Backbone as a ProteinNet text record, in pm:
[ID]
protein_1_A
[PRIMARY]
MAFHDTLEVVPEDTASTQKAIQRYALAVVYYATGGLNWNEQINFLSGTDECSWNDRVNGYFLGAGRCNGYGMITTLALWGNNLMGFLPNEIGAFVH
[TERTIARY]
-1527.7	-1508.3	-1516.8	-1595.3	-1611.1	-1478.7	-1387.6	-1261.9	-1142.4	-1158.8	-1045.2	-1057.8	-1159.8	-1177.8	-1085.4	-987.1	-889.9	-947.7	-1062.1	-1126.4	-1200.1	-1237.7	-1304.7	-1428.4	-1521.7	-1647.8	-1728.4	-1767.3	-1848.9	-1980.4	-2088.9	-2218	-2267.2	-2290.5	-2338.6	-2474.9	-2515.1	-2643.5	-2690.7	-2802.4	-2858.9	-2763.4	-2702.2	-2612.2	-2490.5	-2428.6	-2310.1	-2347.2	-2467.9	-2515.3	-2531.4	-2588.1	-2603	-2467.7	-2369.4	-2234	-2172.1	-2191.8	-2136.5	-2200.8	-2331.8	-2401.7	-2349.8	-2331.2	-2278.9	-2139.5	-2054.6	-1916.9	-1919.7	-2005.5	-2021	-2068.8	-2169.5	-2223.1	-2115.4	-2031.4	-1922.5	-1822.2	-1794.8	-1703.6	-1762.5	-1893.1	-1958	-1952	-1977.7	-1967.2	-1825.3	-1728	-1586.5	-1556.3	-1591.4	-1560.9	-1646.8	-1773.8	-1864	-1825.4	-1754.2	-1716.7	-1567.9	-1502.1	-1360.8	-1268.1	-1294.3	-1217.4	-1066.8	-1021.5	-877.2	-816	-897.4	-848.8	-891	-946.7	-983.6	-859.7	-878.5	-768.4	-723.5	-817.9	-791.2	-853.5	-773.5	-825.4	-897.2	-863.2	-928.4	-962.7	-868.4	-878.9	-984.5	-1047.2	-1148.2	-1088.5	-1163.2	-1128.6	-1008.7	-976.9	-866	-916.2	-828	-862.8	-922.1	-945.7	-1005.5	-1157.3	-1224.4	-1369.7	-1406.6	-1514.8	-1555.1	-1589.4	-1613.8	-1638.2	-1512.2	-1397.5	-1272.4	-1224.3	-1309.6	-1272.4	-1296.4	-1224.4	-1241.8	-1119.6	-1118.4	-1009.5	-1058.5	-978.8	-1006.4	-914.4	-973	-897.7	-930.3	-827.4	-846.4	-947.4	-946.7	-1035	-1176.1	-1205.7	-1340.2	-1339.1	-1448.3	-1466.4	-1476.2	-1403.9	-1409.5	-1410	-1503.9	-1508.2	-1639.6	-1630.7	-1747.5	-1726.5	-1832.3	-1816.7	-1917.9	-1867.3	-1957	-2065.5	-2019.8	-2110.5	-2188.5	-2307.7	-2388.9	-2338.5	-2405.4	-2364.2	-2366.9	-2429.6	-2437	-2335.3	-2251	-2149.6	-2203.5	-2315.8	-2374.2	-2338.4	-2299.4	-2257.9	-2372.6	-2342.7	-2442.1	-2400.9	-2274.9	-2224.7	-2138.9	-2164.9	-2081.8	-2048.7	-1924.5	-1882.2	-1764.5	-1789.8	-1685.5	-1662.4	-1696	-1683.7	-1538.8	-1523	-1391.1	-1291.9	-1339.4	-1249.9	-1234.6	-1267.2	-1247.4	-1333.2	-1456.5	-1546	-1583.9	-1581.6	-1621.5	-1714.4	-1813.2	-1904.3	-2040.6	-2096.3	-2233.1	-2245.6	-2347.6	-2378.6	-2467.2	-2422	-2497.9	-2621.1	-2708.3	-2828.6	-2794.3	-2678.4	-2637.8	-2626.3	-2622.1	-2617.8	-2740.9	-2845.7	-2967.1	-2950.5	-2837.3	-2812.1	-2786.2	-2755.3	-2725.2	-2852.6	-2915	-3045.6	-3038.9	-2922.8	-2911	-2869.1
306.4	449.4	503.4	441.7	490.4	492.6	402.6	394.3	446.3	470.9	507.6	643.3	720.8	851.8	950.3	1002.9	1091.2	1225.6	1264.6	1389.3	1370.3	1246.9	1211.4	1296.9	1291.9	1364	1302.1	1384.4	1337.8	1414.8	1347.3	1416.8	1461.5	1591.8	1647.1	1714.8	1740.4	1804.7	1761.9	1815.7	1775.5	1804.6	1921.9	1960.1	1868.8	1839.8	1753.8	1608.3	1568	1433.4	1422.7	1525.7	1525.3	1522.5	1595.6	1593.7	1455.2	1388.3	1253.7	1154.9	1165.7	1078.3	1104.9	1230.6	1266.7	1208.4	1219.4	1167.7	1015.5	950.2	805.5	766.7	837.2	806.4	822.7	924.6	942.4	828.2	781.6	667.9	542.8	521.9	405.2	416.2	534.7	554.7	524	571.1	547.3	397.5	322.9	178.9	101.1	137.7	65.6	84.4	193.7	221.5	202.3	126.9	94.7	212.5	293.2	415.1	396.8	281.8	257.5	258.6	237.4	234.7	357.5	458.2	578.9	644.1	713.7	787.3	903.1	967.4	1081.4	1053.1	1055.5	1029.4	1151.3	1270.5	1396.3	1410.6	1373.6	1389.4	1302.5	1209.3	1124.4	1048	1042	973.4	1035.1	1159.5	1227.3	1287.6	1345.1	1407.9	1546.6	1588.9	1720	1708.2	1820.4	1822.4	1776	1700.8	1644.1	1750.6	1873.1	1981.2	2013.1	1965.6	1988.4	1862.7	1763.3	1641.1	1661.8	1758.2	1790.7	1862.5	1878.7	1949	1989.9	2062.1	2092.9	2004.7	1929.9	1843.2	1886.5	1923.7	1976	2091	2170.5	2285.5	2257.8	2131.6	2093.9	2048.4	2078.7	2034.8	1883.3	1821.5	1676.5	1648.6	1567.7	1527	1559.8	1574.2	1608.7	1749.9	1824.4	1958.7	2056	2177.8	2287.4	2288.7	2285.5	2276.3	2405.6	2390	2506.5	2567.8	2669.3	2739.5	2655.1	2538.8	2448.4	2335.2	2338.9	2235.5	2106.8	2117.3	1998.6	1995.5	1878	1857.8	1892.9	1975.3	2005.8	1951.4	1908.6	1856.1	1733.6	1630.4	1509.8	1480	1504.4	1488.4	1390.9	1271.9	1168.3	1116.4	1195.9	1159	1121.1	1025.9	988.2	946.1	892.6	860.9	711.6	631.4	486.9	420	466.7	404.2	264.9	170.9	33.1	-9.1	-89.8	-135.9	-73.3	-24.6	25.4	147.3	226	335.7	279.7	288.1	228.2	312.2	252.6	323.7	448.3	450.5	566.3	693.7	681.8	799.6	888.3	827.5	901.6	996.8	990.3	1081.9	1223.3	1238.3	1370.7	1433.6	1512.7	1569.1	1720.8	1778.1	1924.1	1962.5
2296	2297.8	2439.8	2520.7	2657.8	2733.3	2700	2773.2	2694.4	2564.7	2481.4	2414.8	2443.3	2383.4	2454.3	2380.7	2443.7	2484.4	2426.6	2468.5	2600.3	2631	2756.4	2782.2	2688.3	2702.3	2814.8	2911.5	3023.5	3019.4	2979.1	2971.1	3108.1	3119.2	3245.6	3231.6	3107.1	3082.4	2943.8	2898.7	2770	2654.3	2655	2545.1	2538.4	2653	2650.7	2621.9	2657.5	2623.1	2472.1	2409	2263.3	2194.7	2248.8	2192.1	2205.1	2318.4	2337.6	2240.5	2220.6	2125.2	1983.5	1950.1	1818.7	1797.2	1896.7	1888.2	1872.3	1948.4	1938.2	1798	1745.6	1612.7	1505.9	1516.7	1420.5	1429.6	1550	1566.3	1502.6	1518.8	1457.6	1305.5	1250.5	1105.8	1059.3	1133.4	1099.6	1089.1	1192.1	1191.2	1092.3	1076.5	985.5	839.1	809.7	671	645.7	733.9	714.2	733	832	856.1	861.5	906.7	911.8	772.6	669.2	531.4	450.9	515.9	445	383.6	272.7	210.4	298.4	362.8	452	588.2	693	827.9	886	837.9	872.6	1021.8	1105.8	1252.1	1318.9	1245.2	1307.5	1424.7	1532.6	1657.2	1727.4	1692.8	1760.6	1891.6	1965.4	2092.1	2076.1	1952.2	1928.3	1920.7	1934.9	1920.9	1780.9	1770.6	1641.1	1537.2	1579.2	1482.6	1402	1447	1373.7	1300.7	1289.6	1217.6	1068.8	1011.4	870.1	817.8	686.7	619.7	481.9	411.1	270.8	187.8	95.9	6.1	-135.8	-209.3	-345.4	-347.9	-242.2	-235.3	-185.8	-154.5	-110.9	34.8	104.6	243.1	248.2	341.7	361.5	511	556.8	695.8	763.5	894.6	975.7	1025.7	1034.4	1086.4	1035.1	1009.8	980.5	1088.1	1209.1	1323.9	1343.7	1399.5	1432.7	1563.2	1611.4	1732.3	1858.8	1851.9	1967.2	1957.6	1854	1837.3	1777.6	1707.6	1645.9	1497	1449.6	1311.1	1216.4	1116.1	1013.8	877.7	864.7	737.1	761.9	684.1	685.8	540.2	501	361.8	356.6	311.5	307.3	166.7	66.7	-73.3	-107.1	-195.2	-246.9	-140.7	-30.3	81.1	103.4	1.4	7.4	114.8	131.5	228.4	181.3	272.1	245.1	357.3	326.2	431	414.5	524.9	523	613.3	588.4	679.5	789.4	912.7	1024.2	1061.7	1137.3	1184	1262.9	1325.2	1406.1	1323	1191.1	1105.6	1132.2	1181.8	1215.6	1332.5	1402	1514.5	1466.4	1337.5	1283.3	1229.8	1312.7	1277.1	1256.4	1265	1254	1115.5
[MASK]
++++++++++++++++++++++++++++++++++++++++++++++++++++++++++++++++++++++++++++++++++++++++++++++++

């Protein structure tokens, strides 16, 4: 991710460091749960801010987001998305 993240997050302070850790943790969740085979990619690993890695599917929120005022993920909803594998320890990075 350090060399292939199209958003190119460069931590310069505590807030941007937390955002970079959050983005990294989401990437680890994506790969650990077979993200390439998810039913909905929902902008994961795109060049957009991770707060927009979501969509409404059948009227329900799906993805990462619902960020607080500091841009920290408050909701991770991946139901019915064909997840395979395991939830990695990095899931603990989401404390908000």
